[in-house]
Short mmCIF file of C-alpha atoms and ligand atoms in Angstrom, two decimals:
data_model
loop_
_atom_site.label_atom_id
_atom_site.label_comp_id
_atom_site.label_asym_id
_atom_site.label_seq_id
_atom_site.Cartn_x
_atom_site.Cartn_y
_atom_site.Cartn_z
CA MET A 1 -238.67 130.54 -118.43
CA LYS A 2 -236.17 131.59 -115.75
CA TRP A 3 -233.84 128.77 -114.45
CA LYS A 4 -231.21 129.10 -111.70
CA ILE A 5 -228.51 126.54 -112.18
CA ILE A 6 -226.44 125.83 -109.03
CA TYR A 7 -223.21 123.94 -108.56
CA PRO A 8 -223.23 123.02 -104.96
CA ARG A 9 -220.39 123.28 -102.54
CA TRP A 10 -217.57 120.66 -102.00
CA ARG A 11 -214.51 120.92 -99.93
CA LYS A 12 -211.13 120.76 -101.47
CA LEU A 13 -208.69 117.82 -100.21
CA ARG A 14 -206.90 118.63 -96.91
CA HIS A 15 -203.29 119.98 -97.74
CA GLN A 16 -204.44 120.81 -101.38
CA THR A 17 -203.78 124.25 -102.58
CA PRO A 18 -207.32 125.96 -102.43
CA PHE A 19 -207.99 127.25 -105.98
CA HIS A 20 -211.17 126.47 -107.87
CA LEU A 21 -211.38 125.49 -111.57
CA PRO A 22 -214.60 126.60 -113.39
CA PRO A 23 -217.08 123.77 -113.49
CA HIS A 24 -217.67 121.93 -116.64
CA GLY A 25 -220.86 119.94 -116.23
CA PRO A 26 -223.19 122.95 -115.73
CA VAL A 27 -221.84 124.89 -118.83
CA VAL A 28 -222.20 121.75 -121.14
CA PHE A 29 -225.69 121.15 -119.55
CA ALA A 30 -226.60 124.78 -120.10
CA ALA A 31 -225.73 124.32 -123.91
CA ALA A 32 -228.26 121.58 -124.13
CA LEU A 33 -231.12 123.75 -122.91
CA PRO A 34 -233.43 125.44 -125.56
CA SER A 35 -232.84 129.11 -125.95
CA GLU A 36 -236.36 129.93 -124.34
CA VAL A 37 -234.72 129.25 -121.02
CA GLU A 38 -233.10 132.18 -119.33
CA ILE A 39 -230.19 131.15 -117.16
CA GLU A 40 -228.65 132.37 -113.90
CA PHE A 41 -225.59 130.37 -112.72
CA VAL A 42 -224.26 130.29 -109.32
CA ASP A 43 -221.13 128.18 -108.33
CA ALA A 44 -221.55 127.87 -104.57
CA ASN A 45 -217.81 127.36 -104.13
CA VAL A 46 -216.81 130.61 -105.30
CA SER A 47 -219.81 133.06 -105.20
CA PRO A 48 -222.45 133.75 -102.35
CA LEU A 49 -225.64 131.77 -102.80
CA ALA A 50 -229.02 133.40 -102.01
CA LEU A 51 -231.92 131.06 -101.11
CA ASP A 52 -234.72 133.61 -100.78
CA ASP A 53 -235.08 134.36 -104.52
CA SER A 54 -237.89 132.99 -106.83
CA PRO A 55 -236.61 131.47 -110.11
CA GLU A 56 -239.27 129.34 -111.95
CA LEU A 57 -237.04 126.44 -111.50
CA VAL A 58 -233.83 125.46 -109.76
CA ALA A 59 -231.48 123.01 -111.64
CA LEU A 60 -228.83 121.43 -109.38
CA SER A 61 -225.72 120.27 -111.27
CA ILE A 62 -223.96 117.76 -109.11
CA MET A 63 -220.62 116.11 -110.00
CA LEU A 64 -219.25 114.76 -106.80
CA THR A 65 -220.93 112.56 -103.95
CA ALA A 66 -219.40 115.16 -101.55
CA GLN A 67 -221.75 117.93 -103.15
CA LEU A 68 -224.88 116.05 -102.26
CA PRO A 69 -225.17 117.33 -98.69
CA HIS A 70 -225.25 120.92 -99.83
CA ALA A 71 -227.42 119.93 -102.83
CA LEU A 72 -230.10 118.43 -100.47
CA GLU A 73 -229.93 121.44 -98.31
CA ILE A 74 -230.52 123.70 -101.26
CA SER A 75 -233.46 121.54 -102.47
CA GLU A 76 -235.14 121.58 -99.17
CA ALA A 77 -234.94 125.43 -98.97
CA TYR A 78 -236.51 126.04 -102.39
CA ARG A 79 -239.05 123.27 -102.21
CA ARG A 80 -240.28 124.62 -98.84
CA ARG A 81 -241.25 127.65 -100.77
CA GLY A 82 -242.87 125.64 -103.63
CA ILE A 83 -240.20 126.34 -106.26
CA PRO A 84 -239.39 123.20 -108.26
CA VAL A 85 -236.09 121.47 -108.06
CA LEU A 86 -234.51 119.42 -110.85
CA ALA A 87 -231.16 117.56 -110.07
CA GLY A 88 -228.75 116.08 -112.58
CA GLY A 89 -225.08 115.55 -113.18
CA ILE A 90 -222.61 112.62 -112.32
CA ALA A 91 -223.45 112.08 -108.70
CA VAL A 92 -227.15 111.95 -109.29
CA THR A 93 -226.65 109.45 -111.97
CA LEU A 94 -224.36 107.38 -109.58
CA HIS A 95 -226.73 107.61 -106.61
CA HIS A 96 -230.03 107.26 -108.35
CA GLY A 97 -232.59 105.25 -106.32
CA GLU A 98 -231.27 106.76 -103.14
CA LEU A 99 -232.39 110.29 -103.91
CA GLU A 100 -236.07 109.62 -104.74
CA GLY A 101 -238.33 112.21 -103.15
CA ARG A 102 -235.42 114.55 -102.36
CA PHE A 103 -235.87 116.60 -105.47
CA ASP A 104 -238.83 117.20 -107.66
CA ALA A 105 -237.15 115.51 -110.61
CA VAL A 106 -233.97 113.71 -111.13
CA PHE A 107 -232.24 113.32 -114.53
CA LEU A 108 -229.92 110.32 -115.09
CA GLY A 109 -227.47 110.52 -117.99
CA GLU A 110 -226.36 112.98 -120.69
CA ALA A 111 -228.48 116.02 -121.39
CA GLU A 112 -228.09 116.60 -125.15
CA GLY A 113 -231.38 116.29 -127.18
CA ARG A 114 -233.39 115.45 -124.00
CA MET A 115 -234.05 118.90 -122.33
CA GLU A 116 -236.88 119.92 -124.67
CA GLU A 117 -238.94 117.29 -123.00
CA VAL A 118 -237.95 118.44 -119.49
CA VAL A 119 -238.51 122.01 -120.24
CA ALA A 120 -241.95 121.31 -121.65
CA ASP A 121 -242.84 119.42 -118.61
CA ALA A 122 -241.43 122.06 -116.20
CA ARG A 123 -243.51 124.74 -118.09
CA SER A 124 -246.77 122.82 -117.78
CA GLY A 125 -245.98 122.04 -114.01
CA SER A 126 -245.87 118.19 -114.76
CA LEU A 127 -242.16 117.18 -114.18
CA LYS A 128 -241.64 113.58 -113.94
CA PRO A 129 -239.88 112.23 -110.83
CA VAL A 130 -237.18 110.41 -112.87
CA TYR A 131 -235.93 111.18 -116.35
CA ASP A 132 -234.12 107.97 -117.14
CA TYR A 133 -231.43 108.22 -119.82
CA LEU A 134 -228.86 106.12 -117.99
CA HIS A 135 -226.73 104.20 -120.70
CA LYS A 136 -228.63 105.82 -123.57
CA TYR A 137 -226.02 107.88 -125.20
CA PRO A 138 -226.87 110.93 -127.33
CA ASP A 139 -225.39 111.74 -130.68
CA LEU A 140 -222.32 113.86 -129.84
CA ASN A 141 -222.80 115.96 -132.70
CA GLN A 142 -225.42 117.82 -130.42
CA VAL A 143 -222.73 118.51 -127.78
CA GLY A 144 -221.86 122.26 -126.96
CA PRO A 145 -220.21 124.53 -127.51
CA ALA A 146 -220.36 124.88 -123.73
CA ARG A 147 -221.91 128.10 -122.35
CA ARG A 148 -218.93 129.52 -120.59
CA GLU A 149 -220.44 132.98 -120.70
CA ILE A 150 -222.65 132.10 -117.83
CA LEU A 151 -219.63 131.85 -115.43
CA ASP A 152 -218.38 134.64 -113.27
CA LYS A 153 -214.88 134.87 -114.79
CA ASP A 154 -213.55 137.02 -111.95
CA ALA A 155 -214.23 134.27 -109.61
CA TYR A 156 -211.86 131.90 -111.14
CA ILE A 157 -208.51 133.85 -110.45
CA TYR A 158 -206.20 132.54 -107.77
CA ARG A 159 -203.38 134.88 -106.62
CA GLY A 160 -203.66 136.80 -109.82
CA VAL A 161 -203.65 133.76 -112.11
CA ARG A 162 -206.70 133.03 -114.29
CA MET A 163 -207.62 129.48 -114.09
CA ALA A 164 -207.64 127.12 -117.17
CA ASP A 165 -210.86 126.73 -119.03
CA LEU A 166 -212.28 123.27 -119.23
CA VAL A 167 -213.30 121.44 -122.46
CA HIS A 168 -213.76 117.85 -123.48
CA ALA A 169 -213.24 116.23 -126.83
CA SER A 170 -214.67 112.74 -126.05
CA ARG A 171 -216.77 110.78 -123.40
CA GLY A 172 -216.62 107.36 -122.01
CA CYS A 173 -213.72 105.25 -121.33
CA ARG A 174 -212.80 101.66 -122.64
CA PHE A 175 -211.07 100.74 -119.33
CA ASN A 176 -212.53 99.75 -116.06
CA CYS A 177 -210.06 100.62 -113.36
CA PHE A 178 -211.01 99.63 -109.84
CA PRO A 179 -211.55 103.00 -108.25
CA CYS A 180 -213.34 104.52 -111.16
CA CYS A 181 -217.10 105.15 -111.92
CA THR A 182 -216.60 106.18 -115.65
CA GLY A 183 -217.23 102.53 -116.99
CA TYR A 184 -220.69 102.75 -115.32
CA LEU A 185 -221.22 106.37 -116.56
CA GLY A 186 -219.96 106.16 -120.07
CA GLY A 187 -220.64 102.51 -120.73
CA LYS A 188 -216.92 101.32 -121.10
CA MET A 189 -216.66 102.65 -124.58
CA PHE A 190 -214.77 105.54 -126.17
CA ARG A 191 -217.01 108.16 -127.62
CA PRO A 192 -215.18 110.97 -129.48
CA ARG A 193 -216.91 114.08 -130.42
CA PRO A 194 -216.77 115.28 -134.00
CA LEU A 195 -213.16 116.75 -134.27
CA ASP A 196 -214.10 119.83 -136.21
CA ARG A 197 -216.70 120.92 -133.64
CA VAL A 198 -214.06 120.22 -130.85
CA VAL A 199 -211.54 122.43 -132.67
CA GLU A 200 -214.14 125.13 -133.34
CA GLU A 201 -215.10 125.24 -129.70
CA ILE A 202 -211.37 125.40 -128.50
CA ALA A 203 -210.68 128.08 -131.00
CA SER A 204 -213.48 130.25 -129.49
CA ILE A 205 -212.29 130.04 -125.95
CA ASP A 206 -210.79 133.36 -124.92
CA ASN A 207 -208.06 131.78 -122.61
CA ASP A 208 -204.78 130.31 -123.78
CA ARG A 209 -204.62 127.75 -121.04
CA LEU A 210 -207.15 124.62 -121.13
CA PHE A 211 -207.78 121.65 -119.15
CA ILE A 212 -208.95 118.87 -121.53
CA VAL A 213 -211.03 116.82 -119.13
CA ASP A 214 -211.64 113.66 -121.21
CA ASN A 215 -211.18 110.49 -118.93
CA SER A 216 -208.06 109.30 -120.81
CA LEU A 217 -206.67 110.44 -124.17
CA ALA A 218 -204.85 107.19 -124.36
CA GLN A 219 -207.85 105.33 -125.85
CA ASP A 220 -207.41 105.40 -129.55
CA ALA A 221 -203.93 106.31 -131.02
CA ARG A 222 -205.20 107.45 -134.44
CA TRP A 223 -207.82 109.80 -132.86
CA GLU A 224 -205.07 111.18 -130.56
CA GLU A 225 -202.85 111.92 -133.57
CA ASP A 226 -205.71 113.62 -135.37
CA LEU A 227 -206.57 115.61 -132.26
CA PHE A 228 -203.07 116.79 -131.58
CA LYS A 229 -202.41 117.82 -135.15
CA ALA A 230 -205.78 119.73 -135.15
CA LEU A 231 -204.88 121.42 -131.87
CA ALA A 232 -201.33 122.55 -132.79
CA PRO A 233 -202.19 125.68 -134.92
CA LEU A 234 -204.63 126.95 -132.14
CA ARG A 235 -201.47 127.66 -129.92
CA LYS A 236 -203.09 126.83 -126.63
CA THR A 237 -201.34 125.34 -123.61
CA TRP A 238 -203.28 122.50 -121.93
CA VAL A 239 -203.38 119.73 -119.37
CA SER A 240 -204.99 116.38 -119.65
CA HIS A 241 -205.38 112.86 -118.33
CA PRO A 242 -202.83 110.29 -119.74
CA ILE A 243 -201.57 110.13 -123.37
CA GLU A 244 -200.39 107.12 -124.96
CA GLU A 245 -196.68 106.27 -124.28
CA LYS A 246 -195.51 106.43 -127.96
CA ASP A 247 -192.86 108.74 -128.99
CA HIS A 248 -194.53 110.36 -132.14
CA LEU A 249 -197.81 110.81 -129.95
CA LEU A 250 -195.85 112.61 -127.08
CA ASP A 251 -194.02 114.75 -129.58
CA LEU A 252 -197.29 115.71 -131.37
CA ALA A 253 -198.88 116.32 -127.91
CA ARG A 254 -196.17 118.63 -126.88
CA GLN A 255 -196.21 120.49 -130.21
CA ALA A 256 -199.92 120.84 -129.68
CA GLY A 257 -199.46 122.65 -126.46
CA CYS A 258 -199.44 119.82 -123.85
CA TRP A 259 -198.12 121.27 -120.53
CA TYR A 260 -198.63 118.51 -118.17
CA VAL A 261 -200.67 115.34 -117.64
CA TYR A 262 -202.26 113.81 -114.67
CA GLN A 263 -200.97 110.23 -114.47
CA ALA A 264 -202.17 107.72 -111.89
CA VAL A 265 -199.33 106.18 -109.93
CA PHE A 266 -200.23 102.84 -107.96
CA ASP A 267 -196.81 101.34 -107.47
CA THR A 268 -193.08 101.64 -107.62
CA SER A 269 -192.60 99.57 -110.79
CA GLU A 270 -190.18 100.07 -113.61
CA THR A 271 -193.21 100.72 -115.81
CA ILE A 272 -194.15 103.85 -113.90
CA ARG A 273 -190.41 104.95 -113.95
CA ARG A 274 -190.26 104.59 -117.57
CA ARG A 275 -193.62 106.38 -118.29
CA ILE A 276 -192.65 109.31 -116.20
CA ARG A 277 -189.25 109.53 -117.84
CA ARG A 278 -190.78 109.38 -121.25
CA TYR A 279 -193.12 112.31 -120.51
CA HIS A 280 -190.22 114.33 -119.20
CA GLU A 281 -188.10 113.59 -122.25
CA HIS A 282 -190.79 115.00 -124.43
CA GLY A 283 -190.99 118.18 -122.42
CA ILE A 284 -194.29 117.19 -120.69
CA ARG A 285 -194.60 117.76 -116.91
CA VAL A 286 -196.42 115.23 -114.64
CA GLU A 287 -198.85 115.42 -111.85
CA ALA A 288 -199.20 111.96 -110.17
CA THR A 289 -202.51 111.11 -108.80
CA VAL A 290 -201.90 108.76 -106.08
CA ILE A 291 -204.47 106.57 -104.27
CA LEU A 292 -203.46 105.46 -100.84
CA GLY A 293 -204.98 102.41 -99.02
CA THR A 294 -205.00 99.75 -101.49
CA ASP A 295 -205.02 96.19 -100.25
CA ASP A 296 -201.29 95.64 -101.09
CA GLN A 297 -200.16 98.77 -99.26
CA ASP A 298 -199.05 98.98 -95.54
CA VAL A 299 -197.50 101.88 -93.67
CA ASP A 300 -194.03 101.12 -94.98
CA GLY A 301 -195.19 100.54 -98.44
CA ILE A 302 -196.70 104.02 -98.48
CA LYS A 303 -193.39 105.33 -97.20
CA ARG A 304 -191.63 103.56 -99.98
CA LEU A 305 -194.10 104.87 -102.48
CA VAL A 306 -193.57 108.50 -101.46
CA ASP A 307 -189.81 107.97 -101.58
CA PHE A 308 -190.18 106.66 -105.11
CA LEU A 309 -192.11 109.69 -106.17
CA LEU A 310 -189.42 112.01 -104.99
CA GLU A 311 -186.73 109.84 -106.63
CA ILE A 312 -188.29 109.98 -110.03
CA ASN A 313 -188.69 113.75 -109.88
CA LEU A 314 -192.37 114.00 -110.26
CA ASP A 315 -193.43 117.61 -110.77
CA LEU A 316 -196.65 117.40 -108.54
CA ALA A 317 -198.63 114.80 -106.80
CA GLU A 318 -202.13 114.55 -105.51
CA PHE A 319 -202.68 112.15 -102.75
CA THR A 320 -206.26 110.74 -102.13
CA ILE A 321 -207.54 108.16 -99.87
CA MET A 322 -209.07 105.24 -101.70
CA THR A 323 -212.76 105.78 -101.72
CA PRO A 324 -215.45 103.28 -102.75
CA PHE A 325 -217.62 105.33 -104.75
CA ALA A 326 -221.06 104.27 -105.80
CA GLN A 327 -220.88 102.12 -108.95
CA SER A 328 -217.20 101.64 -109.04
CA PRO A 329 -215.68 98.10 -109.17
CA ILE A 330 -213.89 98.58 -105.84
CA ARG A 331 -217.26 99.37 -104.18
CA ASN A 332 -218.75 96.16 -105.15
CA ARG A 333 -215.77 94.15 -103.86
CA LEU A 334 -215.45 95.97 -100.53
CA ALA A 335 -219.19 95.77 -100.03
CA GLU A 336 -219.11 92.05 -100.62
CA GLU A 337 -216.41 91.76 -98.16
CA GLY A 338 -218.22 93.83 -95.53
CA ARG A 339 -215.56 96.43 -95.43
CA ILE A 340 -217.59 99.72 -96.05
CA LEU A 341 -217.50 101.65 -92.80
CA SER A 342 -219.50 104.69 -93.74
CA ASP A 343 -222.09 105.65 -96.44
CA ARG A 344 -222.26 109.25 -95.40
CA TYR A 345 -222.03 111.42 -98.45
CA GLU A 346 -220.04 114.13 -96.57
CA GLU A 347 -217.29 111.70 -95.74
CA TYR A 348 -216.73 110.88 -99.53
CA THR A 349 -214.09 113.60 -99.93
CA CYS A 350 -211.16 111.34 -100.57
CA ASP A 351 -209.33 112.64 -97.65
CA GLN A 352 -211.19 110.51 -94.91
CA VAL A 353 -211.33 106.75 -94.53
CA VAL A 354 -214.79 105.15 -95.16
CA PHE A 355 -213.61 101.51 -95.60
CA GLN A 356 -211.72 99.03 -93.66
CA PRO A 357 -208.11 98.87 -94.95
CA ARG A 358 -206.54 95.47 -95.28
CA ARG A 359 -203.09 96.10 -93.92
CA MET A 360 -203.58 99.29 -91.71
CA THR A 361 -206.08 100.62 -89.31
CA PRO A 362 -208.22 103.43 -90.66
CA ASP A 363 -206.40 105.69 -88.28
CA GLU A 364 -203.00 104.68 -89.60
CA LEU A 365 -204.23 105.25 -93.14
CA GLU A 366 -205.35 108.78 -92.45
CA LYS A 367 -202.07 109.65 -90.76
CA MET A 368 -200.13 108.10 -93.94
CA TYR A 369 -202.35 110.53 -96.05
CA ASP A 370 -201.02 113.49 -94.00
CA TYR A 371 -197.46 111.98 -94.02
CA ALA A 372 -197.58 111.64 -97.95
CA TRP A 373 -198.67 115.29 -98.51
CA ARG A 374 -196.10 116.59 -95.93
CA THR A 375 -193.08 114.51 -97.03
CA PHE A 376 -193.64 115.04 -100.72
CA TYR A 377 -193.80 118.86 -100.25
CA ALA A 378 -191.45 119.15 -97.46
CA ASP A 379 -188.79 121.10 -99.47
CA GLU A 380 -191.07 123.05 -101.75
CA SER A 381 -194.84 123.60 -101.13
CA GLN A 382 -197.46 122.52 -103.73
CA GLU A 383 -198.08 126.23 -104.34
CA LEU A 384 -194.42 126.99 -104.93
CA LYS A 385 -194.12 124.02 -107.39
CA MET A 386 -197.34 125.12 -109.16
CA GLY A 387 -196.09 128.67 -109.41
CA LYS A 388 -192.68 127.42 -110.94
CA LEU A 389 -194.57 125.51 -113.49
CA TYR A 390 -196.62 128.33 -114.31
CA LEU A 391 -193.73 130.62 -114.88
CA GLU A 392 -192.10 127.87 -116.99
CA VAL A 393 -195.04 127.58 -119.31
CA LEU A 394 -195.19 131.46 -119.68
CA ARG A 395 -191.55 131.52 -120.63
CA ARG A 396 -191.78 128.71 -123.03
CA ASP A 397 -194.71 130.37 -124.85
CA GLY A 398 -192.99 133.75 -124.88
CA ARG A 399 -195.79 135.21 -122.76
CA PHE A 400 -193.56 136.07 -119.75
CA ALA A 401 -194.40 139.46 -118.13
CA GLY A 402 -197.52 139.85 -120.24
CA ARG A 403 -195.58 140.20 -123.55
CA VAL A 404 -197.00 138.28 -126.38
CA ARG A 405 -194.12 137.06 -128.71
CA ARG A 406 -195.24 134.44 -130.97
CA GLY A 407 -194.18 132.91 -134.27
C1 LIG B 501 -213.15 116.65 -114.79
C2 LIG B 501 -213.13 116.11 -113.66
C3 LIG B 501 -212.51 116.71 -112.55
C4 LIG B 501 -211.99 117.96 -112.42
C5 LIG B 501 -213.23 118.79 -112.15
C6 LIG B 501 -213.06 120.29 -112.67
C7 LIG B 501 -214.34 121.19 -112.55
N1 LIG B 501 -214.29 122.10 -111.76
O1 LIG B 501 -215.27 120.57 -113.20
C8 LIG B 501 -211.12 117.88 -111.33
C9 LIG B 501 -209.69 117.66 -111.67
C10 LIG B 501 -210.94 119.16 -110.36
C11 LIG B 501 -211.67 116.66 -110.54
C12 LIG B 501 -211.26 116.49 -109.19
C13 LIG B 501 -211.73 115.36 -108.58
N2 LIG B 501 -212.57 114.31 -109.05
CO1 LIG B 501 -213.14 114.38 -110.73
N3 LIG B 501 -213.70 113.93 -112.53
C14 LIG B 501 -213.62 114.73 -113.68
C15 LIG B 501 -214.24 113.88 -114.82
C16 LIG B 501 -212.95 113.32 -115.41
C17 LIG B 501 -215.11 114.45 -115.82
C18 LIG B 501 -216.34 115.20 -115.44
C19 LIG B 501 -216.69 116.17 -116.48
O2 LIG B 501 -216.56 117.40 -116.61
N4 LIG B 501 -217.43 115.52 -117.47
C20 LIG B 501 -218.05 116.16 -118.70
C21 LIG B 501 -219.39 116.80 -118.41
C22 LIG B 501 -219.90 117.46 -119.61
O3 LIG B 501 -220.14 115.66 -118.12
P1 LIG B 501 -221.24 115.76 -116.80
O4 LIG B 501 -220.61 116.48 -115.75
O5 LIG B 501 -221.65 114.45 -116.56
O6 LIG B 501 -222.45 116.62 -117.40
C23 LIG B 501 -223.40 116.10 -118.32
C24 LIG B 501 -224.64 115.38 -117.73
O7 LIG B 501 -224.33 114.76 -116.40
C25 LIG B 501 -225.62 116.44 -117.62
N5 LIG B 501 -225.81 117.31 -116.41
C26 LIG B 501 -224.88 117.92 -115.69
N6 LIG B 501 -225.32 118.65 -114.75
C27 LIG B 501 -226.74 118.64 -114.94
C28 LIG B 501 -227.76 119.30 -114.22
C29 LIG B 501 -229.09 118.91 -114.53
C30 LIG B 501 -230.18 119.55 -113.81
C31 LIG B 501 -229.45 117.99 -115.63
C32 LIG B 501 -230.77 117.80 -116.05
C33 LIG B 501 -228.39 117.42 -116.28
C34 LIG B 501 -227.00 117.74 -115.97
O8 LIG B 501 -225.48 117.24 -118.66
C35 LIG B 501 -224.06 117.14 -119.06
C36 LIG B 501 -224.11 117.11 -120.59
O9 LIG B 501 -224.58 115.83 -121.01
C37 LIG B 501 -214.92 112.72 -114.14
C38 LIG B 501 -215.16 111.41 -114.80
C39 LIG B 501 -216.36 111.42 -115.74
N7 LIG B 501 -216.21 110.97 -116.94
O10 LIG B 501 -217.33 111.80 -115.33
C40 LIG B 501 -214.30 112.56 -112.68
C41 LIG B 501 -215.11 112.40 -111.62
C42 LIG B 501 -216.42 113.11 -111.54
N8 LIG B 501 -214.17 112.90 -110.37
C43 LIG B 501 -214.15 112.12 -109.44
C44 LIG B 501 -213.46 112.20 -108.26
C45 LIG B 501 -213.44 111.20 -107.28
C46 LIG B 501 -212.73 113.37 -108.13
C47 LIG B 501 -211.81 113.81 -106.82
C48 LIG B 501 -212.73 113.73 -105.58
C49 LIG B 501 -210.77 112.76 -106.63
C50 LIG B 501 -209.80 112.67 -107.63
N9 LIG B 501 -208.53 113.07 -107.56
O11 LIG B 501 -210.04 112.18 -108.82
C51 LIG B 501 -211.23 115.09 -107.18
C52 LIG B 501 -211.73 116.19 -106.27
C53 LIG B 501 -210.82 116.14 -105.14
C54 LIG B 501 -211.00 117.42 -104.33
N10 LIG B 501 -211.74 117.28 -103.27
O12 LIG B 501 -210.31 118.42 -104.55
C55 LIG B 501 -215.17 110.97 -109.52
C56 LIG B 501 -216.47 111.20 -108.84
C57 LIG B 501 -216.81 110.12 -107.76
C58 LIG B 501 -217.90 110.71 -106.78
N11 LIG B 501 -218.96 109.88 -106.89
O13 LIG B 501 -217.84 111.68 -106.16
C59 LIG B 501 -215.31 110.78 -111.04
C60 LIG B 501 -216.65 110.26 -111.58
C61 LIG B 501 -214.22 109.98 -111.69
C62 LIG B 501 -214.01 108.64 -110.89
N12 LIG B 501 -212.93 108.58 -110.21
O14 LIG B 501 -214.74 107.76 -110.99
N13 LIG B 501 -212.46 115.94 -111.27
S1 LIG B 502 -209.06 105.67 -114.18
FE1 LIG B 502 -208.91 106.70 -116.10
S2 LIG B 502 -208.35 104.86 -117.66
FE2 LIG B 502 -209.26 103.99 -115.81
S3 LIG B 502 -211.43 103.60 -116.15
FE3 LIG B 502 -211.09 105.67 -115.12
S4 LIG B 502 -211.04 107.19 -116.69
FE4 LIG B 502 -210.68 105.06 -117.66
#
């Protein structure tokens, strides 16, 4: 069977450097398909998308709510010509119920071990409207290796720099932070993949730079230690979400190739100041992910927060406007309080205000979003800061000017 997998378009944040990372969901999903399925893949963010071809099935892989409008457009175009459309991925799982009838079939949850059934149904023309594997987690022995060969490698180069490849070593998250959907998706538990399979997969990736996309590495200290020790001999350089704030773990992470981490920063506390200092002391750079519009923030509070980020020498910062995504704790609270202003998927981009802030008007919050980006990057643009970090990592690993000097 010939399947066309499509990753629909989504818009980068206003002010953000406009590069695209290779998508991860579609290549991991592709690895769960039986070999009889012949795959064509199009990432509509980086390649032209034809809608007048005739694959036997279109499979939409949808990560973000903001991809849904394009996904629905694609679905209509193919279904009008009688080509069946199957939709899966994070946004489909989060918005299930709202999407009935908009695709021939929706798949909820994780794909491993479940695709033989779907392929057999597709082959016999009897796709079910819903494949419900929500909160039924597969054995992670069955995961991957991701089918990165279906990606158009040349499409993920920005200003001559090849983007990092994505990989994951675990799923789920024990925590349940207010803006996050992962508790709902992954079931509030930490689910590591077998380490030997992860190491084998990473060793096989022909890219020295990786993004380990796990929700948070700081979930099990013993596992972190084992992971970092196993990664060290592979001599990769990687970025990740937070690492536990323990000296020996930060040291091991650095030795294993950790370049920088994404760290959520919500306030101007000593805890945050110390955490950033600890990363820096261990040679790990930090990109702060900063949510604007929480109930304790007003206009002056956001100004103070930006000053604080500059004062603690953060290497990079990504500002987003708090967004009440479906199935997140904050969604439930704001809905109860009658503070959701819009349900339009196209506005869930994290740079638009879709809820009533407590201490600002929506207009003030949107202005403060622009203020935060402009002020933080006033002396040096995001692109320049990233460029410097990139040169630093090349120098550090002895790969500057294309020369490989290792060992
Ligand atoms: C990695 C990641 C990113 C990467 C994405 C890189 C990339 N190109 O893929 C980056 C860092 C770029 C990113 C950015 C953002 N992200 Co993000 N990200 C994630 C994260 C941590 C992991 C996603 C992932 O790759 N999982 C691993 C893969 C293998 O799992 P999967 O995609 O679910 O695929 C499986 C199944 O769904 C299924 N499947 C997948 N496709 C298909 C298709 C079919 C047909 C079928 C049958 C099955 C199927 O098979 C796979 C294997 O089982 C998730 C959290 C999470 N745990 O989900 C958040 C998450 C997806 N991100 C989120 C958000 C909000 C963002 C941002 C908008 C804001 C932010 N700063 O966090 C930004 C984008 C801002 C912008 N506009 O630029 C939200 C999404 C909310 C929403 N409803 O839209 C999540 C859920 C986190 C959260 N806050 O709750 N993100
Ligand atoms: S924000 Fe990070 S640590 Fe918190 S629940 Fe989401 S993935 Fe887990």
